[in-house]
Coordinates of C-alpha atoms and ligand atoms in Angstrom, one line a residue:
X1213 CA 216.5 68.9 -26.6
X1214 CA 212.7 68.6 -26.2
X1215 CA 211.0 68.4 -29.5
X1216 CA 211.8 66.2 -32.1
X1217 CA 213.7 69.0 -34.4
X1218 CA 217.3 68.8 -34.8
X1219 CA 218.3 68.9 -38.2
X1220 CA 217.3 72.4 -39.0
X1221 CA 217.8 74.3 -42.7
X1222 CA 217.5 77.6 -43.5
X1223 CA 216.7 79.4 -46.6
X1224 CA 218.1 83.1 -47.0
X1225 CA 221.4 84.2 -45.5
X1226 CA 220.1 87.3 -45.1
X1227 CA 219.6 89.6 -42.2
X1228 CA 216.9 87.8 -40.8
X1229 CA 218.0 83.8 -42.2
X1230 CA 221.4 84.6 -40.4
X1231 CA 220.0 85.2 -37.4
X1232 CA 217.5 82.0 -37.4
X1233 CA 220.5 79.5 -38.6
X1234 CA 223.0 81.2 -35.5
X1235 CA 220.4 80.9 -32.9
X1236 CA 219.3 77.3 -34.2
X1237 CA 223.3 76.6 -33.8
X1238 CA 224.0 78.0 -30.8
X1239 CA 220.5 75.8 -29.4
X1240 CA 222.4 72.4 -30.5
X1241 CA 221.0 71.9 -33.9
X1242 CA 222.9 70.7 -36.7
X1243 CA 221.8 73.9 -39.6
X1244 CA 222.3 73.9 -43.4
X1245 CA 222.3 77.5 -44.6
X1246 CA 221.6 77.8 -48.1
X1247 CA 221.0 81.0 -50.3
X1248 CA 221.2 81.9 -54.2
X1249 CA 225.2 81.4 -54.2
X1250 CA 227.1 79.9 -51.2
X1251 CA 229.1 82.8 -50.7
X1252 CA 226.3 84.2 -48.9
X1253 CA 225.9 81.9 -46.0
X1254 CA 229.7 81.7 -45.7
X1255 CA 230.0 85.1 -45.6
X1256 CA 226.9 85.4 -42.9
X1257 CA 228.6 82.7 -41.0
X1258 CA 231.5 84.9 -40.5
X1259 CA 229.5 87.7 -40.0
X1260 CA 227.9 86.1 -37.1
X1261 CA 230.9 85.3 -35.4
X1262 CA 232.4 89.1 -35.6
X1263 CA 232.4 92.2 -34.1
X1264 CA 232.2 92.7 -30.0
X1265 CA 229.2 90.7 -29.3
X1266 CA 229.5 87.8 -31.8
X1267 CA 226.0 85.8 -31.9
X1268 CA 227.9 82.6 -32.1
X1269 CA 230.8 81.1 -31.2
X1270 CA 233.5 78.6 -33.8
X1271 CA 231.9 75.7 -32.5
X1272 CA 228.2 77.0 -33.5
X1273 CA 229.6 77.9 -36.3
X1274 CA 231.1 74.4 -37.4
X1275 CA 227.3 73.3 -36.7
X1276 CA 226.0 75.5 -39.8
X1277 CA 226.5 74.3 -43.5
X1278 CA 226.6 76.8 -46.0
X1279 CA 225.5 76.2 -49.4
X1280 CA 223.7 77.5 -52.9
X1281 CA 220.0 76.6 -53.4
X1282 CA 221.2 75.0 -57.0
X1283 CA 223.3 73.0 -56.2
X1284 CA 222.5 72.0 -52.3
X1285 CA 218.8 71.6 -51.9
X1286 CA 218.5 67.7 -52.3
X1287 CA 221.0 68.0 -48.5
X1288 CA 217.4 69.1 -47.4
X1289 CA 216.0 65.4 -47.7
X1290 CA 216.4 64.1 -44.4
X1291 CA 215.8 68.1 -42.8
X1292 CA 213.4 68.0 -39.6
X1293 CA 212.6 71.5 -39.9
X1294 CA 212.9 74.1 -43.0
X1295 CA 212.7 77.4 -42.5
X1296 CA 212.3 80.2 -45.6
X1297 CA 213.4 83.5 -44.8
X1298 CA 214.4 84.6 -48.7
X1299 CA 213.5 87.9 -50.2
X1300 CA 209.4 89.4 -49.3
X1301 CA 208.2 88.5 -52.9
X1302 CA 205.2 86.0 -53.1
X1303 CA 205.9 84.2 -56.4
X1304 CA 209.6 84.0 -55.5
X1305 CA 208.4 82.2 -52.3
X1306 CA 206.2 80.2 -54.1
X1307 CA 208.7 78.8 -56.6
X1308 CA 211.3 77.7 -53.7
X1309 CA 208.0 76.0 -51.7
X1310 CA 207.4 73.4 -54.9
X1311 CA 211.0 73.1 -55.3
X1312 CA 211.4 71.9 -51.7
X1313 CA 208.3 70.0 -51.7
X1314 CA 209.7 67.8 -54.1
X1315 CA 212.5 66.7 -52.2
X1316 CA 211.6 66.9 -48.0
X1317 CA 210.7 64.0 -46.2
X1318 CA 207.6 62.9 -45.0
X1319 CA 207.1 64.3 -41.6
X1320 CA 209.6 67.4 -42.2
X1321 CA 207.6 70.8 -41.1
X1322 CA 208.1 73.9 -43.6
X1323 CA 207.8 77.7 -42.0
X1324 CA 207.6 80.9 -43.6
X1325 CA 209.6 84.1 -42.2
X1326 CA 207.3 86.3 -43.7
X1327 CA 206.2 89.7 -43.0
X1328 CA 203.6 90.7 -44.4
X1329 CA 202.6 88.1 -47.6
X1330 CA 198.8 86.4 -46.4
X1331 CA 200.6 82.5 -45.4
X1332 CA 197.6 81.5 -47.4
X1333 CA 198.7 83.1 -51.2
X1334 CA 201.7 80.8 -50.3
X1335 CA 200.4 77.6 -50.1
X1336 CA 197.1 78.2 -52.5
X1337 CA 197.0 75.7 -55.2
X1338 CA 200.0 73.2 -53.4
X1339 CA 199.6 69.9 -52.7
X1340 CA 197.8 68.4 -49.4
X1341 CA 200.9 67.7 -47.8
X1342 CA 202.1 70.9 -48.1
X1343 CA 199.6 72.8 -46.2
X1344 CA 199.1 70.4 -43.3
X1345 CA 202.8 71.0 -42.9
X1346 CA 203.2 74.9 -43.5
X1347 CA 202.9 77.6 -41.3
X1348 CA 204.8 80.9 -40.8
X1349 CA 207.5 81.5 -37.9
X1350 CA 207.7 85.0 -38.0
X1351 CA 211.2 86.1 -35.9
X1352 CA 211.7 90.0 -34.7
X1353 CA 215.2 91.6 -35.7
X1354 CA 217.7 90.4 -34.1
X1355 CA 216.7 86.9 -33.8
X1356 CA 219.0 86.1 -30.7
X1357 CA 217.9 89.5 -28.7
X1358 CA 213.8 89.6 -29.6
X1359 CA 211.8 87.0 -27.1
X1360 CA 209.0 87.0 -29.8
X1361 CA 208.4 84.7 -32.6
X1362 CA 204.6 85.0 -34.2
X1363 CA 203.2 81.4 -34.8
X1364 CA 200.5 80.8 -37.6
X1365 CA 198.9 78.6 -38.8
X1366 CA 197.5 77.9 -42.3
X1367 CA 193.5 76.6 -42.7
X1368 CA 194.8 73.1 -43.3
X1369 CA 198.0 73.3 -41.0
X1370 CA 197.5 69.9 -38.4
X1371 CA 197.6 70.0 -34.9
X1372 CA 200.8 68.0 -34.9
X1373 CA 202.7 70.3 -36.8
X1374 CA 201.7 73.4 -34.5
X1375 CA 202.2 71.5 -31.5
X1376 CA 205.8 70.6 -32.6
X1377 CA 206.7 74.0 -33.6
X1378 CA 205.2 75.4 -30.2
X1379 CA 207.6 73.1 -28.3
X1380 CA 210.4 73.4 -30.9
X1381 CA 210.4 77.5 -30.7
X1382 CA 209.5 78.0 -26.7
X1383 CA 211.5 74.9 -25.2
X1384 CA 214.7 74.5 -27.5
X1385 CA 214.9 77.9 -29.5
X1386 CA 214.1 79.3 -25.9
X1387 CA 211.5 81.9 -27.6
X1388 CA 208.7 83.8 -26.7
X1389 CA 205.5 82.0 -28.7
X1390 CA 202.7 84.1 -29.9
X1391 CA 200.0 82.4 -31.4
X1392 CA 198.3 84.6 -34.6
X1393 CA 196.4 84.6 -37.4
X1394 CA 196.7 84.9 -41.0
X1395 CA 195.9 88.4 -41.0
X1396 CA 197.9 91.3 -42.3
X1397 CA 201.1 92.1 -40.3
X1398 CA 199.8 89.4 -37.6
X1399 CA 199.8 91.0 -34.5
X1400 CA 202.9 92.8 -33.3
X1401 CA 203.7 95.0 -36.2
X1402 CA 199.6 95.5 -36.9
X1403 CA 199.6 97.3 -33.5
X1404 CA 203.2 98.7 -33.6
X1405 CA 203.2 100.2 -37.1
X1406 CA 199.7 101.6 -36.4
X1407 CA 201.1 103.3 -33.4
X1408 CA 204.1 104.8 -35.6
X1409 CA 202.2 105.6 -38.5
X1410 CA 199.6 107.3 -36.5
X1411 CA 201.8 108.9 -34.4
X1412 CA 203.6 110.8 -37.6
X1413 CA 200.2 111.8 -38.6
X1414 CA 199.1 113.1 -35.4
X1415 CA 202.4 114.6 -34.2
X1416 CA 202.0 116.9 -37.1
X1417 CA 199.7 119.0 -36.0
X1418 CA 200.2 118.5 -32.2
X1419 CA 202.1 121.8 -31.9
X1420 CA 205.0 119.8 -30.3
X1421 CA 208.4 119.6 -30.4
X1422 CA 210.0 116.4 -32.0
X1423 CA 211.8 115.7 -28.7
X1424 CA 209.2 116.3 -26.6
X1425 CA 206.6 113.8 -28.5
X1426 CA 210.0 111.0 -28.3
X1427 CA 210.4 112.2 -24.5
X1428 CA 206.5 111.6 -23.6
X1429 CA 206.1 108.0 -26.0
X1430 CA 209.2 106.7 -23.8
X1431 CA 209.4 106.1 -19.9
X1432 CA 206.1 107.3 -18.8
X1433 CA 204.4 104.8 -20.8
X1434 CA 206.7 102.0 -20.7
X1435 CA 208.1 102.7 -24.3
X1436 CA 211.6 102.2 -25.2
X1437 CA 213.4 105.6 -25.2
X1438 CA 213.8 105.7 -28.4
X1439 CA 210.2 106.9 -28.4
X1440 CA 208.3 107.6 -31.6
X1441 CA 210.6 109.8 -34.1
X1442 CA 214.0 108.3 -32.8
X1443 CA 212.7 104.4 -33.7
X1444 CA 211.5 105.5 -37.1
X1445 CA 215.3 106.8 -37.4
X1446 CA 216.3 103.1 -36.8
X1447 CA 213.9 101.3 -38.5
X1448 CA 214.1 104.0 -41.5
X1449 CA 211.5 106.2 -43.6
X1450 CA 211.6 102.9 -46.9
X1451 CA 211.1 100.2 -44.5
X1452 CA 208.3 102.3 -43.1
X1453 CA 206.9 103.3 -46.8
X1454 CA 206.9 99.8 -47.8
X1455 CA 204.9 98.7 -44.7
X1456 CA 202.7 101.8 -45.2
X1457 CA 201.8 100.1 -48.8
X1458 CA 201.4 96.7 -48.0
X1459 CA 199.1 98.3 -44.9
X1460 CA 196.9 100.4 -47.7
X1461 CA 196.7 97.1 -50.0
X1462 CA 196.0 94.8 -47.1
X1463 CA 193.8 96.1 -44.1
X1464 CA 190.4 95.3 -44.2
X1465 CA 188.2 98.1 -45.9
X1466 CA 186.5 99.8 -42.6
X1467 CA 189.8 99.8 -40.7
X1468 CA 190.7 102.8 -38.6
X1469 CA 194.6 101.5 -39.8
X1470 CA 193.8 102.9 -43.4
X1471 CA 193.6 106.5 -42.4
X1472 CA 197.3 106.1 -41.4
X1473 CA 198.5 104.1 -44.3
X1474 CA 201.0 106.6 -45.7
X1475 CA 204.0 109.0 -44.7
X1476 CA 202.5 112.4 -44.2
X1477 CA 203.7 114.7 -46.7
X1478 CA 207.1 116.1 -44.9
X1479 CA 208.2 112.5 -44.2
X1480 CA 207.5 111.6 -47.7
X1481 CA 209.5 114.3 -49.0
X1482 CA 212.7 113.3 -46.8
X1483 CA 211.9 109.7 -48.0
X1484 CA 212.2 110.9 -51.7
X1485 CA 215.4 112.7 -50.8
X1486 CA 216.9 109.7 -49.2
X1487 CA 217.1 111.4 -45.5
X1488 CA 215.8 107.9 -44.2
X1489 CA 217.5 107.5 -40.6
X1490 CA 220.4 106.2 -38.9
X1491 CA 221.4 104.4 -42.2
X1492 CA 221.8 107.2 -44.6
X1493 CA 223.3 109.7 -41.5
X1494 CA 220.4 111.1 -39.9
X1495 CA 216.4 111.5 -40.6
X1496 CA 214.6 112.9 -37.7
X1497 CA 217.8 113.4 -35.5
X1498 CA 221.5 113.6 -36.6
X1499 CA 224.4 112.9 -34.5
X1500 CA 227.9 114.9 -35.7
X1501 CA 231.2 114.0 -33.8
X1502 CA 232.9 117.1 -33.1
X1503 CA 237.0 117.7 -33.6
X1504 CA 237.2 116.9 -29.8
X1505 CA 235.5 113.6 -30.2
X1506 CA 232.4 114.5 -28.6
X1507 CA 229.0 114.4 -30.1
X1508 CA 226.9 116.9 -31.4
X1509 CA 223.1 116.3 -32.0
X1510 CA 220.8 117.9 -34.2
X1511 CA 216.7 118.0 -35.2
X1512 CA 215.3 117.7 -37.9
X1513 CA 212.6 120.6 -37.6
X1514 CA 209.9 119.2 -40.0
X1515 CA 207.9 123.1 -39.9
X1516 CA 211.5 124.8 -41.3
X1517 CA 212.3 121.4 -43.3
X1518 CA 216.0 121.9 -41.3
X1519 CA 218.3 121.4 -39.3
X1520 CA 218.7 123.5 -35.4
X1521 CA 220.2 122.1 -32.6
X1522 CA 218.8 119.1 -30.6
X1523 CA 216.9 120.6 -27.2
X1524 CA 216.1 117.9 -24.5
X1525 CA 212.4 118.2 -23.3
X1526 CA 211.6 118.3 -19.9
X1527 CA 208.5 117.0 -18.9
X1528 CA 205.8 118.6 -16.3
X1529 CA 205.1 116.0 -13.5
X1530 CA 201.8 115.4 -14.7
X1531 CA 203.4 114.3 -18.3
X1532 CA 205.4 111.7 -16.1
X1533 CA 202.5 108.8 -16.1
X1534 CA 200.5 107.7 -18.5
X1535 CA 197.5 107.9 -16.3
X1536 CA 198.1 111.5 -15.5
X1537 CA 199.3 112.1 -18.5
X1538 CA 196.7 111.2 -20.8
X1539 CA 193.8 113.4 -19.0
X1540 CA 196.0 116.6 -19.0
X1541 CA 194.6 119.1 -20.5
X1542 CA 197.4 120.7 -22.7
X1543 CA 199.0 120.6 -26.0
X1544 CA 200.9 117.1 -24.7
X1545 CA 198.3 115.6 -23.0
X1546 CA 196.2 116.4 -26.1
X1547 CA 198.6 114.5 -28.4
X1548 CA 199.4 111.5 -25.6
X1549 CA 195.4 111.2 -25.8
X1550 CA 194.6 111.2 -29.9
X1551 CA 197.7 108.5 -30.4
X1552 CA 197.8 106.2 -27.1
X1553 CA 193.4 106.4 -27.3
X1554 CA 194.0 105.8 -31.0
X1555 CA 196.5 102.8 -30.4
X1556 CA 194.8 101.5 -27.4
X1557 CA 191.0 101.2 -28.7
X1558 CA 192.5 99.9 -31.9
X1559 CA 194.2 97.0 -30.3
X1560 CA 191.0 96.3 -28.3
X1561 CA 188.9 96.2 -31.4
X1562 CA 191.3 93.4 -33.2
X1563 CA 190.4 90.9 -30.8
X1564 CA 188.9 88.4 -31.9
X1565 CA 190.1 89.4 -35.7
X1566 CA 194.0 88.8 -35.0
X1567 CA 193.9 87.0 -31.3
X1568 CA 192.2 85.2 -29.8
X1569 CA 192.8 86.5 -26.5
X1570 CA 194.7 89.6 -25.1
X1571 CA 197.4 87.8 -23.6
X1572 CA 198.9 86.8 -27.0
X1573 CA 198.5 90.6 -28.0
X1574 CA 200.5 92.0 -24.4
X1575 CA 203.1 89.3 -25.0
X1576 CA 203.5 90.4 -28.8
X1577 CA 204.0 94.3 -27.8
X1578 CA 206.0 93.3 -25.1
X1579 CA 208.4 90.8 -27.0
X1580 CA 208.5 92.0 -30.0
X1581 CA 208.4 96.1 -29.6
X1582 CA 209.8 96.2 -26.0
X1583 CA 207.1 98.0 -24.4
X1584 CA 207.0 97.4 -20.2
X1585 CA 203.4 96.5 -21.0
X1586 CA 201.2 95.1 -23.7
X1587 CA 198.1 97.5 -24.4
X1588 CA 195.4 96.2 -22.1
X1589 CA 198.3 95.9 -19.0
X1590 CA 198.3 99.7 -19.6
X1591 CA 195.0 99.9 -19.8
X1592 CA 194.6 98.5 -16.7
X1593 CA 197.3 101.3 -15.2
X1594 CA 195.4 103.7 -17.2
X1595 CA 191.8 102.7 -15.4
X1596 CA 189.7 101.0 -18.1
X1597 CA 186.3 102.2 -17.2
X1598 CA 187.7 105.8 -17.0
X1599 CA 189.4 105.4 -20.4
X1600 CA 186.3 104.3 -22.1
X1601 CA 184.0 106.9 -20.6
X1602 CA 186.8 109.8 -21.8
X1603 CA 186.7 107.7 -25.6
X1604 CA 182.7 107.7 -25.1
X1605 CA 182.8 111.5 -24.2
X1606 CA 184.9 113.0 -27.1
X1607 CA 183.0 111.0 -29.6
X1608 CA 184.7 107.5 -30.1
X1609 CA 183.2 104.5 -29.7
X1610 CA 183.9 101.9 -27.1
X1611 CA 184.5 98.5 -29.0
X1612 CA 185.9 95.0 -28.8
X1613 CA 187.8 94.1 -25.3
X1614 CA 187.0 97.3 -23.8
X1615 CA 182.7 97.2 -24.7
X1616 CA 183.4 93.2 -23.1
X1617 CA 184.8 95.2 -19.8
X1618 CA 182.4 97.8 -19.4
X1619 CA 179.3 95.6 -20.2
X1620 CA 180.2 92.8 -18.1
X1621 CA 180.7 95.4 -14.9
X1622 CA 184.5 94.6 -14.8
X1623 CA 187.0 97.2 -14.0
X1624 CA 190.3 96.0 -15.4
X1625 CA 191.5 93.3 -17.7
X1626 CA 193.8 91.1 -15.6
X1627 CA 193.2 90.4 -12.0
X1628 CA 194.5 88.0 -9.0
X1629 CA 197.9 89.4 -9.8
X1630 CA 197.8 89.0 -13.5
X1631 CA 196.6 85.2 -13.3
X1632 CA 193.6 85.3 -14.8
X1633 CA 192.4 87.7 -17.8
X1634 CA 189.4 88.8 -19.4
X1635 CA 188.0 86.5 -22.1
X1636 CA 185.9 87.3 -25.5
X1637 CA 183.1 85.9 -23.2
X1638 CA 183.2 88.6 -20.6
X1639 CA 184.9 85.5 -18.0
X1640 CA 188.1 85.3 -16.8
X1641 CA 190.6 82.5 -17.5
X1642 CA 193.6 81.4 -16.5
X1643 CA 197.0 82.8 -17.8
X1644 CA 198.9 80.1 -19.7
X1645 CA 202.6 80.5 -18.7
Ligands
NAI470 P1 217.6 90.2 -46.7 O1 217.5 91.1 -47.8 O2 218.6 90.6 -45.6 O3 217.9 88.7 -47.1 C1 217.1 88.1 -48.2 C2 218.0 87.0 -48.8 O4 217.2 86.5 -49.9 C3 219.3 87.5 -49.4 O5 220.3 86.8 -48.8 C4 219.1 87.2 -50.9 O6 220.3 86.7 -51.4 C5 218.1 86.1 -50.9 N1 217.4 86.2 -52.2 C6 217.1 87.2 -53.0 N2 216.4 86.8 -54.1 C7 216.3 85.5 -54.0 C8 215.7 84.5 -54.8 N3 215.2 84.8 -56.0 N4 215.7 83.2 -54.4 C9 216.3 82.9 -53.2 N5 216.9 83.8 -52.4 C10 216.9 85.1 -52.8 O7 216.1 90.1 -46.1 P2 215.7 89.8 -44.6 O8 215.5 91.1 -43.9 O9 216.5 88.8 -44.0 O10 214.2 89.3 -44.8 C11 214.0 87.9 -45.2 C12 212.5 87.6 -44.9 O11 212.2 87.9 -43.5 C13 211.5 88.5 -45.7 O12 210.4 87.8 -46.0 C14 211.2 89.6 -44.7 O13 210.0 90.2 -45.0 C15 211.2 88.8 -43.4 N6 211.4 89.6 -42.2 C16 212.3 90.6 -42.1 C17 212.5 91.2 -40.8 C18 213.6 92.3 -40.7 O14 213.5 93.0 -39.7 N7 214.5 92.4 -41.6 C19 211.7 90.9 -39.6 C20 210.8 89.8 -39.8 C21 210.6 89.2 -41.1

C-alpha cells in the first residue's frame, strides 16, 4: 500500500457505506463496519458477497468487522481513517462527529460521504482538531464501478490531511480524484442534475417524442444510452425531488440552476402517484414480460398522461453528431441546442466558483456520469468560437471559460493532444495525470 491508511472504519452500512467498507477490503485494508444495530453491517457483508457479480470475495469479507455504533465505537481508537456515510441529515451527522472526536487518535483523518450538506455546517462550532482533520470523500453509486470520488476540503482542513487522502483514494483505493469545493452538489451532480433537471423542463415543450430526446442525449454526444428520461427511470422521480429542493434551498441567488429547481408539473404529478422509475415498475418507460418470456416495452406519454407502446426513434444523419446536431435547424436540433447550450455555458460559468480548473470538471462528468467527454472536451468537438458566437447570436451571454477563450484569441480548450489546457488566466498549463 502507498499511503499510510490501513485500518479503515466505516460509518453506515447502507447503500453507499457498503460499498466504501467492500472496496476498502478488497484494496487490503483491515475495515470496521459499524451502523445503528450490527445486524446491518452483517447483513451488508453478506450482501456484498451475493448475487452473480459479488463485490467481494470470503476473504475480503473476513477483513470487515461488523458492529453497532453503541456498543463498538471505542474499536475506532486506533482507526487511520474514518469514513461517515450514515443517513443525509446535518444534526444527525453532527452528533456522530463529536461522538467520534472523543475517542480517535491523534493523526486519524475523518471524511464525510455527503451529498449535498455544505462540509462546513458539519464542522462549525467543533474543535480545532476536528476541522484540520475533516473533509468530505464523496463516492458515486456503486462505489467499486464509479472512477470518481469528489475530494473537499474544509477552510481549516491541513495540507497533510488532503495530501494523504489524495494518495490514499487514487493510489490504494485505485480511484479517480476530483478536487472540489464546498459548494452545493460539488461538481459532478451540480453539472449532471442541472443537465437532468433542465432537460425535463425543456423537453416539455420541445414537441419531441420521449425516445427521440433519450436517442439524441445518448451516442451522438457521448451520453450513456440511457439518455435523459431512461436515467431519471433509474435514479427515480424522489431522489430527483429531493435534489431538486436541496438545489432551490442551496444555489446561489442569481444562478441560471434555480430556474430548473423543480419537477415540472407532469413529473410532479407521477411523483405524487408513486410512478417513480425502475423501482416502483416503470416511470417514463415500462418493461412487461410477455407469456412467451419476451419483453414488451411501453412510454409513458407525458401529453396523454399514459401509456402506448414504446417506438424506437431513428435519427436523421445530421442528428448523429453533436456538432451537426446542435446547429440543425428543426424541432431536435432546437431542443439539442436550449439543453446542451444551457448545460455547456453553465459549466463554463462555474469555473472558478466550483473548480479551479476544467480538468477536474471533464474528469467529474466523465467519472462520475459516464459521459465520453467532460463539457469543455465537447466543446472543443463542438468548435468553441462557433458555439459562443451562436450563444452570442440568440441572446445569451458568453461567460466564464468560454469569454477566457474567445478573448484570449484561442480556439479550443485543450491542445498538444489534450496535454495542456486552458487556464482561468487565459494560459495553458499542463495536464496533471
Ligand atoms: P442508506 O439509506 O442506504 O444508508 C444509510 C444508513 O444510515 C443506514 O444503514 C441507516 O441504518 C443508517 N442510519 C440511519 N439513521 C441513523 C442514525 N441516526 N445514526 C446512525 N446511522 C443511521 O443511504 P446511502 O445511500 O448509503 O447514503 C449514505 C450517505 O451517502 C448520505 O449522506 C447520502 O447523501 C450519501 N450519498 C449517497 C449516494 C447514493 O447514490 N445513494 C451517492 C453519494 C453520496
Amino acid at each position: 500500500m502507498n499511503a499510510d491508511i490501513k485500518k479503515v472504519a466505516v460509518i453506515g452500512a447502507g447503500t453507499m457505506g457498503a460499498g466504501i467498507a467492500g472496496l476498502a477490503a478488497t484494496k487490503g485494508c483491515d475495515v470496521i463496519l459499524l451502523d445503528l444495530d450490527a445486524a446491518a453491517p452483517v447483513a451488508a457483508i453478506e450482501r456484498l458477497q451475493a448475487g452473480k457479480r459479488p463485490v467481494i470475495t470470503a476473504e475480503h469479507a473476513a477483513r470487515i468487522t461488523p458492529g453497532s455504533i453503541d456498543a463498538d465505537l471505542a474499536k475506532l481508537a486506533d482507526s487511520d481513517w474514518i469514513c461517515e456515510a450514515i443517513v443525509e441529515d446535518l444534526q444527525i451527522k453532527r452528533d456522530l462527529f463529536e461522538r467520534l472526536e472523543k475517542i480517535r487518535s491523534d493523526g486519524s483523518i475523518l471524511t464525510t460521504n455527503t451529498s449535498g450538506i455544505p462540509l462546513r455546517d458539519i464542522y462549525a462550532g467543533m474543535p480545532e482538531r476536528l476541522q484540520q482533520d475533516i473533509a468530505v470523500t464523496h463516492f458515486f453509486n456503486p462505489v467499486h464501478i464509479m472512477k470518481l470520488v469528489e475530494l473537499v476540503p474544509g477552510t481549516q482542513t491541513s495540507d497533510t490531511v488532503m495530501q494523504r487522502l489524495n494518495t490514499f483514494l487514487a493510489a490504494d483505493l485505485e480511484k479517480g480524484v476530483v478536487n472540489a469545493k464546498d459548494t452545493v452538489n460539488f461538481i459532478g451532480n451540480r453539472i449532471g442534475c442541472f443537465w437532468m433537471l433542465a432537460g425535463l423542463h425543456k423537453a416539455a415543450d420541445a414537441g419531441i417524442s420521449m425516445e427521440t430526446v433519450d436517442a439524441l442525449m445518448a451516442k451522438p454526444i457521448g451520453l450513456p444510452p440511457t439518455g435523459l428520461y431512461g436515467l431519471i427511470d433509474l435514479i427515480g422521480l424522489d431522489v430527483m425531488d429531493l435534489v431538486a429542493k436541496n438545489l432551490a434551498a442551496n444555489l446561489p441567488a442569481s444562478d441560471p440552476g434555480l430556474a430548473f429547481a423543480s419537477l415540472p408539473a407532469t413529473e410532479a404529478a407521477m411523483h405524487a402517484k408513486g410512478q417513480l422509475g425502475r423501482k416502483t415498475g416503470g416511470g417514463f418507460y415500462k418493461m412487461t414480460r410477455t407469456d412467451d418470456g419476451g419483453k414488451f416495452m411501453e412510454t409513458f406519454d407525458l401529453k396523454q398522461t399514459d401509456w402506448r407502446p414504446m417506438e424506437p426513434a431513428t435519427l436523421a444523419e445530421a442528428h448523429q453528431a453533436i456538432e451537426t446536431m446542435l446547429f440543425s435547424d428543426d424541432a431536435e436540433g432546437r431542443f439539442a441546442w436550449d439543453l446542451m447550450s444551457a448545460t455547456l455555458s453553465y459549466s463554463s460559468a462555474l469555473i472558478p466558483e466550483i473548480s479551479d480548473d476544467i480538468v477536474n470538471v471533464d474528469r467529474a462528468m466523465k467519472w462520475g456520469f459516464n459521459w465520453a467527454q467532460g463539457p469543455f472536451e465537447l466543446l472543443d468537438s463542438i468548435g468553441p468560437v462557433q458555439f459562443a458566437e451562436k450563444v452570442a447570436a440568440t441572446g445569451g451571454t458568453v461567460d466564464g471559460m468560454l469569454k477566457v477563450l474567445t478573448d484570449n484569441g484561442h480556439s479550443s480548450f485543450y491542445r498538444n493532444n489534450g496535454t495542456e489546457f486552458l487556464t482561468l488566466d487565459g494560459n495553458y498549463a499542463k495536464v496533471a495525470s
